[in-house]
XYZ file of C-alpha atoms in Angstrom:
708
model
C 95.571 45.373 147.470
C 96.993 48.661 147.012
C 94.542 51.677 145.654
C 94.909 53.009 142.379
C 97.344 56.859 142.529
C 94.233 59.233 141.080
C 95.003 60.889 137.818
C 94.630 64.329 137.804
C 93.046 66.699 134.942
C 96.506 68.176 133.340
C 95.950 71.905 134.156
C 99.005 73.355 134.606
C 100.166 73.318 130.863
C 103.804 73.153 130.193
C 106.019 73.179 132.700
C 109.726 74.650 132.528
C 112.409 72.269 132.946
C 114.190 73.953 135.279
C 111.332 72.664 137.905
C 111.732 68.543 136.600
C 111.907 66.732 139.751
C 110.235 69.419 141.925
C 107.829 66.797 142.890
C 106.875 68.976 146.105
C 105.260 71.435 144.315
C 101.493 71.283 144.393
C 100.872 71.705 140.267
C 103.851 69.265 139.059
C 101.648 66.296 138.717
C 99.075 68.471 136.832
C 101.689 69.712 133.875
C 103.388 68.284 130.874
C 106.511 68.905 129.620
C 105.363 70.166 126.102
C 102.200 71.131 124.761
C 101.779 72.017 121.247
C 98.452 73.335 119.631
C 96.706 72.587 122.761
C 95.186 74.489 125.238
C 94.171 73.512 128.638
C 90.584 73.658 129.524
C 90.063 74.941 133.213
C 87.815 72.484 133.884
C 90.306 69.551 133.397
C 92.397 68.149 130.467
C 94.072 69.349 127.350
C 92.182 69.947 124.108
C 93.896 69.865 120.776
C 93.321 73.296 119.224
C 90.661 74.330 115.899
C 92.539 75.727 113.027
C 91.855 79.397 111.132
C 90.012 80.247 108.622
C 91.546 82.714 105.550
C 89.829 85.814 105.361
C 91.791 87.776 103.184
C 95.342 88.583 102.067
C 96.690 91.981 103.975
C 99.633 93.067 101.488
C 102.380 92.081 99.526
C 105.423 93.380 101.640
C 107.352 92.788 104.544
C 106.310 96.007 106.430
C 104.519 95.491 109.962
C 100.919 95.786 110.567
C 98.639 96.760 113.297
C 95.277 95.248 114.423
C 92.612 97.282 116.110
C 89.270 96.354 117.581
C 86.224 99.071 117.047
C 83.948 97.945 119.567
C 80.038 97.747 117.959
C 76.679 97.004 119.260
C 76.443 93.924 116.943
C 79.595 92.605 115.987
C 82.714 94.020 116.301
C 84.873 95.721 113.501
C 88.887 94.724 112.568
C 90.662 97.963 111.901
C 93.500 96.777 109.665
C 96.455 99.256 109.509
C 99.561 99.057 107.510
C 101.895 101.570 106.061
C 99.760 104.600 105.854
C 96.593 102.676 105.209
C 93.409 101.263 107.008
C 91.049 99.226 106.081
C 88.199 97.612 107.881
C 86.856 94.009 108.868
C 83.165 92.903 109.801
C 82.158 89.174 110.091
C 85.004 87.453 108.157
C 85.578 89.702 105.470
C 86.624 93.316 103.703
C 83.976 96.112 104.046
C 83.349 96.757 100.358
C 81.999 99.913 98.672
C 78.567 99.614 96.560
C 78.763 96.916 93.443
C 79.945 97.570 89.839
C 78.376 95.366 87.072
C 80.926 93.434 85.442
C 80.055 93.164 81.545
C 82.963 91.843 80.005
C 86.693 90.363 80.919
C 89.168 89.230 78.438
C 91.099 86.229 78.137
C 94.328 87.977 78.229
C 97.397 88.545 80.761
C 96.666 90.979 82.231
C 92.894 90.335 82.125
C 91.068 93.281 81.458
C 87.826 93.812 83.140
C 84.854 96.148 81.612
C 82.850 97.781 84.648
C 80.967 100.801 83.077
C 82.050 103.989 85.247
C 83.776 101.810 87.746
C 85.584 105.007 89.523
C 88.467 103.083 90.263
C 92.044 104.224 90.462
C 95.151 102.100 90.397
C 96.009 100.191 93.440
C 92.402 99.737 94.736
C 91.520 96.616 95.675
C 88.373 94.592 95.007
C 86.442 91.531 95.748
C 85.462 89.731 92.676
C 81.914 87.287 92.716
C 79.026 86.456 90.941
C 80.735 85.440 87.441
C 79.720 82.722 85.140
C 82.617 82.327 82.995
C 86.320 81.994 84.829
C 85.117 80.873 88.167
C 88.688 80.456 89.627
C 88.353 84.313 90.139
C 85.156 84.503 92.119
C 85.098 85.125 95.874
C 88.846 86.596 95.571
C 90.574 89.573 96.266
C 92.611 91.343 93.622
C 94.386 94.742 92.659
C 93.611 97.519 90.166
C 96.277 97.985 87.411
C 95.765 100.570 84.358
C 92.482 101.823 84.154
C 90.192 103.706 81.871
C 86.797 105.002 82.089
C 84.771 101.774 81.781
C 87.477 99.386 82.120
C 90.870 98.208 84.336
C 93.750 95.580 84.298
C 93.230 92.591 86.717
C 96.028 92.306 88.800
C 96.817 89.822 92.023
C 97.213 91.769 95.345
C 100.988 90.850 95.148
C 100.994 92.631 92.036
C 101.354 90.271 88.958
C 99.080 90.021 86.565
C 96.076 87.923 86.385
C 96.295 85.642 83.102
C 93.076 84.457 82.194
C 94.114 83.053 78.965
C 94.174 79.435 80.135
C 90.684 80.083 81.994
C 87.233 79.487 80.984
C 86.209 82.128 78.949
C 83.527 84.905 80.441
C 80.195 84.222 79.667
C 77.979 86.921 81.779
C 77.106 88.398 85.156
C 79.465 89.083 88.462
C 79.853 92.250 90.276
C 83.149 93.859 91.548
C 83.128 95.929 95.070
C 85.938 98.123 96.212
C 87.569 97.212 99.848
C 87.135 100.149 101.934
C 90.475 102.008 102.405
C 91.547 105.499 103.913
C 94.658 106.979 103.736
C 96.525 107.510 107.495
C 99.441 109.246 108.158
C 100.773 106.362 110.359
C 103.952 104.908 108.784
C 104.628 101.265 109.339
C 107.471 101.126 111.421
C 105.707 103.502 113.799
C 102.565 100.984 114.251
C 104.126 99.131 117.426
C 103.917 102.279 119.422
C 100.365 103.130 118.121
C 97.729 103.222 120.778
C 93.868 103.136 119.893
C 91.217 104.153 122.660
C 87.761 104.057 121.594
C 85.150 106.655 122.989
C 81.408 105.711 122.348
C 80.129 103.649 119.382
C 81.054 106.216 116.918
C 84.905 107.422 117.884
C 88.327 106.153 118.479
C 91.282 107.926 119.511
C 94.637 107.066 118.564
C 98.181 108.417 120.376
C 101.504 107.868 119.713
C 104.851 109.775 120.468
C 105.645 110.036 116.710
C 101.803 111.909 115.684
C 99.647 114.421 116.807
C 96.298 112.779 118.672
C 93.998 111.678 115.622
C 90.440 110.719 115.894
C 88.394 107.499 113.732
C 84.790 108.758 113.093
C 82.226 105.881 112.034
C 79.350 107.309 109.980
C 78.145 104.042 108.185
C 80.091 100.900 107.109
C 81.545 102.465 103.993
C 82.324 105.828 105.423
C 84.936 106.529 107.798
C 86.450 109.583 108.438
C 90.115 110.003 110.015
C 91.745 113.447 111.394
C 93.931 115.224 113.381
C 92.616 116.541 117.083
C 92.308 119.824 117.544
C 92.203 121.506 120.882
C 90.683 124.878 120.383
C 88.235 127.284 121.880
C 84.827 125.706 120.720
C 82.342 128.759 121.821
C 82.408 132.174 120.746
C 83.135 134.883 123.550
C 80.572 137.498 123.518
C 81.468 140.633 122.068
C 80.756 144.188 122.067
C 80.434 144.724 125.805
C 78.766 148.117 126.500
C 77.585 149.443 129.959
C 75.187 152.038 131.107
C 75.565 153.337 134.354
C 72.766 154.481 137.000
C 75.108 157.417 137.718
C 78.683 158.984 137.509
C 81.256 158.529 140.320
C 84.854 158.174 140.851
C 84.637 154.219 141.364
C 85.747 151.685 138.727
C 85.177 147.882 138.121
C 86.033 145.552 135.450
C 83.604 143.232 133.623
C 83.503 140.551 131.457
C 80.998 137.863 130.372
C 81.001 134.439 128.112
C 78.877 132.184 126.808
C 77.601 128.543 127.521
C 76.967 126.201 124.878
C 76.252 122.280 125.407
C 77.783 123.193 128.589
C 80.912 124.373 127.200
C 81.530 127.601 128.614
C 83.567 130.256 126.234
C 87.027 132.451 127.576
C 86.299 136.446 127.729
C 86.988 138.194 124.666
C 88.438 141.112 126.830
C 87.576 142.895 130.023
C 85.405 146.096 129.966
C 87.186 148.842 131.937
C 84.826 151.795 133.497
C 86.474 153.978 135.326
C 83.575 156.622 136.339
C 81.082 154.819 137.837
C 79.018 155.453 141.181
C 80.434 153.054 144.069
C 77.500 151.323 144.705
C 78.940 149.441 147.459
C 78.561 151.922 149.235
C 75.941 154.467 147.289
C 72.544 152.746 145.763
C 73.464 152.605 141.964
C 73.734 149.678 139.314
C 75.352 148.676 136.373
C 73.364 147.827 133.300
C 75.585 144.985 130.618
C 74.686 144.717 127.217
C 76.613 142.363 124.275
C 76.162 140.613 121.224
C 73.965 137.474 121.376
C 76.297 134.234 120.391
C 74.177 131.906 118.545
C 73.268 128.958 119.893
C 74.255 129.881 123.771
C 71.883 128.634 125.924
C 73.018 131.285 128.433
C 75.481 133.651 129.632
C 77.873 134.007 132.708
C 78.491 137.598 133.897
C 81.641 138.150 136.057
C 83.111 141.279 137.899
C 86.237 142.715 139.348
C 86.014 144.417 143.265
C 84.495 147.480 142.961
C 87.637 150.024 143.446
C 86.578 153.697 145.067
C 89.381 154.981 142.403
C 88.252 154.578 139.055
C 91.753 154.476 137.414
C 93.218 151.960 139.417
C 91.196 149.326 137.490
C 92.998 147.442 135.014
C 92.973 144.475 133.148
C 95.209 142.646 135.616
C 92.095 142.339 138.396
C 90.429 138.914 139.023
C 87.018 139.080 138.194
C 84.302 136.721 139.895
C 80.709 135.543 139.120
C 77.856 137.160 139.783
C 74.883 135.879 137.988
C 73.569 133.969 134.710
C 71.624 135.432 131.959
C 69.234 134.090 129.318
C 69.437 136.888 127.042
C 72.438 139.396 125.800
C 71.674 141.989 128.878
C 72.294 141.957 132.359
C 72.178 144.415 135.497
C 74.747 144.373 138.232
C 73.273 145.936 141.413
C 75.618 145.415 143.810
C 75.850 141.585 143.647
C 78.646 140.496 145.780
C 81.050 138.267 143.396
C 82.115 135.056 143.801
C 85.824 134.640 143.086
C 85.988 131.374 143.697
C 83.848 131.222 140.320
C 86.359 132.607 137.876
C 86.313 132.151 133.693
C 87.750 129.713 132.214
C 91.321 130.094 130.905
C 91.903 128.077 127.793
C 94.705 125.448 127.933
C 96.028 123.013 125.156
C 98.881 120.699 126.746
C 99.784 119.511 123.429
C 100.251 122.364 121.189
C 104.073 122.584 119.464
C 105.896 126.019 120.020
C 102.797 127.891 121.650
C 103.525 131.285 122.872
C 104.001 130.620 126.898
C 104.900 134.746 128.320
C 105.145 137.966 126.773
C 107.397 140.006 128.168
C 107.292 143.775 127.931
C 110.649 145.303 126.957
C 109.533 148.870 126.759
C 106.384 150.471 128.303
C 105.669 153.113 125.817
C 102.921 155.688 126.717
C 99.641 156.970 125.349
C 97.789 153.857 126.164
C 94.656 153.075 127.693
C 91.724 150.030 128.331
C 91.175 149.528 124.826
C 94.540 148.918 123.627
C 95.065 145.604 121.651
C 97.798 143.418 120.690
C 98.753 141.819 117.629
C 101.115 139.034 116.623
C 102.498 138.327 113.700
C 104.432 135.008 112.228
C 104.306 133.288 108.953
C 103.789 129.841 111.336
C 101.653 130.564 113.982
C 98.100 130.568 114.446
C 95.832 130.945 117.436
C 97.055 133.299 119.549
C 94.777 135.597 121.920
C 95.235 138.143 124.803
C 94.844 141.674 125.861
C 97.840 144.349 127.143
C 97.462 145.579 130.679
C 97.839 148.985 130.872
C 98.272 151.044 133.958
C 97.336 154.760 135.003
C 99.867 156.211 133.637
C 99.083 154.902 130.053
C 102.125 152.222 130.056
C 101.740 148.881 129.270
C 102.987 146.629 131.840
C 102.050 143.125 131.408
C 100.093 140.938 128.843
C 97.553 137.875 129.772
C 97.205 135.617 127.350
C 94.399 134.085 126.974
C 95.151 131.424 124.008
C 98.706 130.419 123.659
C 98.149 129.612 119.997
C 100.482 127.146 118.113
C 103.222 127.042 115.819
C 105.286 130.289 116.383
C 108.644 130.633 115.166
C 109.732 134.142 115.160
C 106.541 136.100 116.239
C 106.722 139.853 116.481
C 104.798 141.910 118.469
C 102.834 145.321 118.287
C 100.065 147.311 120.031
C 97.428 150.081 118.677
C 96.576 153.266 120.105
C 99.761 154.544 122.257
C 103.532 154.473 120.932
C 106.454 153.136 122.027
C 105.809 149.725 123.455
C 107.516 146.751 123.003
C 107.779 143.414 123.644
C 109.554 139.625 123.058
C 107.799 136.386 123.256
C 108.820 133.067 124.684
C 107.722 129.951 122.837
C 107.437 126.565 124.411
C 108.898 122.983 122.920
C 108.290 122.863 119.162
C 107.901 119.202 119.389
C 107.813 115.991 121.582
C 104.179 117.040 122.895
C 102.514 114.172 121.428
C 100.941 112.222 124.411
C 101.611 108.098 124.283
C 98.709 106.745 126.176
C 95.103 107.753 126.578
C 92.348 106.322 128.612
C 88.599 107.745 129.647
C 88.365 107.901 133.556
C 85.511 109.385 135.320
C 83.917 110.845 132.186
C 86.954 112.577 131.464
C 89.789 112.057 128.420
C 93.040 111.497 129.948
C 96.227 111.382 128.203
C 100.115 110.687 129.652
C 103.556 110.142 128.689
C 104.783 113.132 126.473
C 108.822 113.003 124.913
C 108.815 116.472 126.896
C 107.047 115.619 130.015
C 107.432 111.476 130.196
C 105.630 111.240 133.597
C 103.189 113.889 133.114
C 99.143 113.411 133.117
C 96.801 115.354 131.830
C 92.621 115.193 131.849
C 90.053 117.235 130.429
C 86.841 118.721 131.786
C 84.287 116.003 132.640
C 82.031 115.352 129.688
C 83.578 117.702 127.106
C 85.910 116.625 124.349
C 89.373 118.143 123.988
C 88.558 120.600 126.702
C 91.387 120.974 129.387
C 90.371 124.558 130.632
C 91.160 126.081 134.046
C 89.991 128.381 136.435
C 92.338 131.067 138.076
C 90.772 129.385 141.314
C 90.872 125.363 140.764
C 87.292 123.722 141.014
C 86.600 119.899 140.669
C 85.081 120.423 137.068
C 88.106 121.845 135.942
C 90.622 119.743 133.921
C 93.920 118.909 135.504
C 97.332 117.955 135.227
C 99.875 116.395 137.690
C 103.448 115.092 136.680
C 104.245 111.640 139.008
C 107.270 112.118 141.206
C 110.054 109.768 141.309
C 113.923 109.191 141.838
C 114.605 108.915 137.573
C 112.708 109.672 134.284
C 110.223 106.875 134.284
C 107.954 107.102 131.251
C 104.392 106.568 131.449
C 103.467 103.864 128.752
C 99.729 102.820 129.592
C 96.455 103.622 131.443
C 94.289 101.409 132.530
C 90.937 102.697 134.298
C 89.694 100.535 136.975
C 86.704 101.234 139.721
C 89.032 101.968 141.970
C 91.009 104.896 140.143
C 93.159 104.808 137.430
C 96.587 103.051 136.936
C 99.375 104.388 135.070
C 102.367 101.843 133.874
C 105.444 103.068 133.587
C 108.637 101.219 132.713
C 110.047 100.834 136.481
C 106.584 101.357 138.829
C 102.552 101.165 138.608
C 100.672 103.797 140.326
C 97.316 104.674 141.426
C 95.385 107.814 140.492
C 92.625 108.268 142.806
C 90.573 110.342 145.651
C 89.125 109.908 148.266
C 86.656 107.402 148.822
C 83.483 108.243 147.003
C 84.934 110.985 145.397
C 86.164 111.691 141.818
C 89.447 112.523 141.062
C 90.276 116.247 140.279
C 92.519 118.993 140.446
C 91.774 119.408 144.218
C 91.361 115.850 145.497
C 93.641 113.470 144.275
C 96.016 111.118 145.388
C 99.251 109.059 143.460
C 99.975 106.181 145.277
C 102.457 103.302 143.771
C 101.147 100.022 143.972
C 104.226 97.706 142.531
C 107.901 98.484 142.012
C 107.587 96.410 138.794
C 108.424 98.063 135.004
C 106.280 97.043 132.229
C 106.654 96.577 128.726
C 105.204 97.904 125.816
C 102.490 95.774 125.674
C 98.809 97.076 126.969
C 97.873 95.772 130.159
C 94.496 93.745 130.655
C 91.805 93.838 132.748
C 90.276 90.354 133.306
C 87.414 90.349 135.506
C 88.808 91.953 138.640
C 92.473 91.584 137.850
C 95.051 93.585 136.055
C 97.739 91.160 133.845
C 100.626 92.710 132.237
C 103.787 92.006 130.680
C 106.538 92.599 132.920
C 109.677 94.718 131.563
C 111.882 92.742 129.110
C 108.877 90.202 128.931
C 110.434 87.974 131.566
C 107.221 86.648 133.027
C 103.663 87.854 133.267
C 102.054 89.194 136.535
C 98.779 89.468 137.941
C 97.475 92.322 139.818
C 94.703 91.540 142.261
C 92.763 94.645 144.200
C 91.612 94.049 147.764
C 89.042 96.327 148.958
C 89.744 96.148 152.667
C 93.687 97.324 152.236
C 93.126 99.648 149.164
C 95.908 97.928 147.434
C 96.811 95.772 144.752
C 98.679 92.133 145.328
C 101.522 91.336 142.790
C 101.720 87.534 141.263
C 103.822 86.224 138.619
C 101.481 83.405 136.957
C 104.018 82.509 134.565
C 106.718 81.298 137.365
C 106.376 77.760 135.996
C 106.462 78.418 132.318
C 109.448 80.557 132.365
C 110.910 79.259 129.507
C 108.276 80.626 126.920
C 109.330 84.417 127.933
C 112.720 86.313 127.567
C 115.334 87.259 125.135
C 113.701 86.044 121.770
C 110.433 85.342 123.249
C 109.407 88.342 123.759
C 105.494 88.914 124.116
C 104.405 91.591 121.094
C 100.873 91.555 121.751
C 98.620 90.266 124.260
C 94.586 89.473 123.803
C 91.636 88.013 126.371
C 88.963 85.923 124.405
C 87.118 85.578 127.678
C 84.306 83.197 126.214
C 83.920 79.888 126.718
C 87.412 78.850 127.627
C 88.987 81.944 129.372
C 91.910 81.923 127.151
C 94.721 84.752 126.897
C 96.425 84.843 123.401
C 100.140 86.170 123.532
C 101.902 86.556 119.986
C 106.022 86.332 120.584
C 108.683 87.646 118.625
C 109.947 83.855 117.761
C 106.106 83.687 115.604
C 104.642 81.598 117.976
C 101.672 82.242 120.261
C 101.559 81.249 123.709
C 97.826 80.565 125.093
C 97.135 80.817 128.678
C 94.136 79.384 130.379
C 93.396 82.334 132.959
C 90.612 81.283 135.606
C 91.419 82.440 139.335
C 88.792 81.185 140.940
C 89.856 77.517 139.891
C 93.618 78.880 140.603
C 94.206 77.998 137.104
C 96.883 79.475 134.944
C 98.105 76.999 132.344
C 100.838 77.595 129.545
C 100.726 76.070 125.841
C 102.093 76.688 122.747
C 100.474 77.696 119.376
C 102.292 77.163 116.191
C 101.257 77.187 112.274
C 103.097 76.468 108.993
C 104.355 80.543 109.147
C 104.726 83.361 111.732
C 102.232 84.758 113.740
C 102.722 88.806 113.629
C 99.423 90.456 115.590
C 96.076 89.134 117.367
C 93.104 90.500 118.367
C 89.918 89.415 120.306
C 86.822 90.944 119.067
C 82.849 89.763 119.570
C 81.292 88.197 116.330
C 77.697 86.305 116.644
C 77.465 86.697 120.519
C 80.844 84.776 120.865
C 84.488 85.575 121.495
C 87.052 85.290 118.457
C 90.173 86.376 117.705
C 91.841 87.137 114.364
C 95.629 86.643 113.530
C 97.870 88.349 111.402
C 99.920 85.453 109.924
C 103.020 85.659 107.552
C 103.517 82.693 105.221
C 105.688 81.564 102.578
C 103.842 80.765 99.506
C 104.980 80.434 95.615
C 108.174 81.539 96.826
C 107.720 84.619 98.613
C 106.525 85.685 102.109
C 102.772 87.112 102.541
C 100.962 88.188 104.919
C 97.204 86.849 105.560
C 93.966 87.845 107.830
C 92.911 84.516 109.557
C 90.009 84.246 111.870
C 89.946 81.407 114.437
C 87.195 78.582 113.995
C 85.044 77.209 117.019
C 86.274 74.057 118.519
C 82.811 73.010 119.400
C 81.251 70.819 117.019
C 78.431 67.625 116.590
C 80.163 65.274 113.819
C 83.573 64.792 114.017
C 83.701 65.675 110.290
C 82.996 69.044 111.221
C 86.021 69.371 113.114
C 88.064 72.585 111.374
C 91.880 71.004 111.601
C 93.703 73.081 108.968
C 94.819 76.686 109.212
C 94.365 79.603 106.745
C 91.556 76.995 105.658
C 88.469 77.847 103.370
C 85.066 76.265 102.899
C 82.941 75.587 99.558
C 79.841 74.147 99.111
C 79.355 70.848 97.230
C 79.513 71.394 93.701
C 79.441 67.694 92.651
C 77.664 65.307 91.862
C 74.555 67.876 90.306
C 72.266 65.443 91.348
C 68.771 64.957 93.311
C 68.592 62.089 95.929
C 65.004 60.895 96.467
C 63.713 58.084 98.444
C 61.687 54.963 96.986
C 57.872 55.503 96.867
C 57.361 52.608 99.205
C 59.836 53.720 101.673
C 58.271 57.438 101.802
C 55.974 57.841 104.767
C 57.843 55.558 106.826
C 58.798 56.074 110.598
C 61.306 53.932 112.934
C 59.961 52.737 116.099
């Protein structure tokens, strides 16, 4: 009797019709032709998905919405971004401000709510609960219509009036809470290009080609602050530097001092030029330096140029080297050998619009000296700082720029003390300096891909926010910048931090930025090594365990990169080859999210309104694809952690009461103990039983009885 052929678990998911008949493929018999609203259990078999829970409405127009995750020690937050606004969701509900007590609600259209000194404005969103009366209005979101000090009209979030004339009369009780909402500059049409990167537990950075960098600061659940990131000198430079010499002579030197606060070093305000000092490199002598204290300074760093035998030759053009530190506003230099490897920081803002990048002297003038200052006047520009270099003849020969500033249009330049010197300024690009991508890499913030430098990358100083300062002689803890080479303009779309280095994803290549083994990347130690010659889409790549998963350019495939320690490189695998019918034109992936536990599922929203669900478990060689559909169109998906489990939220567009509306919905768990507990609907709500209103009790003779 022939043995029955074993039946294997369906762990390949859908198989493209192009492969029908390819029985030579190992996974052919493990696949299916069609799998809607199932997902593949990597342990074997397919499972019908659970439904989704209705969280709340989003908006009443057809503008795009974008979800971002704000990680927390406990439950994560969901950031809901729309057209120039942001709302916040946690544990299945919008965050609300303090409750206001409802004292009346009229049976009219629109209903008018009385809440003393409510403080609401037209257009605010509210959540009503706890009313004894029109219970149909409890546990729902509404919009504020016309307001007075103590009353407001009640609208549905689609803008229509709430007609309470046919509802039960209001009796008593109830509260209303305003949905926490902040204003943003981000237009709805630009949200697809917006990226968010979290730093620590209280701050998130937003980057986009269309907007300057912004930061979102969390204070508490009702206090969120969004502001533009400013890159400016954080520490004031010491002023009024003076020197007392041990004796006079014909030698000279330049001195400078900086202040250090929280490991951030200031720039130098200006050099102090001394032209009649004893040459204490050959004769005993010293220079005693003093300056005004900087509030909060932990210590000061002191710098000096070479001591020149002829003091008149000393100018501000000379480099200064480190000679020591002081914990107070004074220091004695008694022929300390300057270290020219350590030089004062030079302020640098790579994202400034219209900075002054150079000043050309068109006439040298006369009568200037080492105290001469420069003034730049412009109706729009701010932030410029620098000082002129004056030669021994009293002529201005150049200008040293210590802060290029930003926003300059038509600057005029003037000098004090002498006469006749003129100069013209050269400005950098007035726009196109916003970085597209950001990552946190080796304790540095790293940005990449501006419109003006699409293949450029900039890193700040380690452990310091918004500080890209460099030294005249580059050191490992300076900020650094690189421009990736290529045969054509190849914009960087994404950055992804790995243990092995920083991956930069562009429209045609994937490049690994790394240093020598065991060392950090810096301005003096960096290698850029191409890892794959495949372009990526605008969808953010994901790190799944040690694998990197990304959507190929034009959304034609999903690829996985696996790092190999032995070769220090990646191998590339197209994991979607058997399910190629799910991708391509008209089925582009618009978002990708990883829901790790317990089923190891990758959710991809598509331009056709569906979700492709991918079971990804490399150790079991399971890469299975199924489709998720609903009565509506999926627009976005976001994975978060709540109640110590991984779940996902979706933005779904549904046709309700003759119009398209957007809902925010949350996935339900697949596990359940009883069949009646299975959540088999989408956009569902669960209420406790309200009837019958009765108490169930056992007969007296049955009480205390136990089964055996």
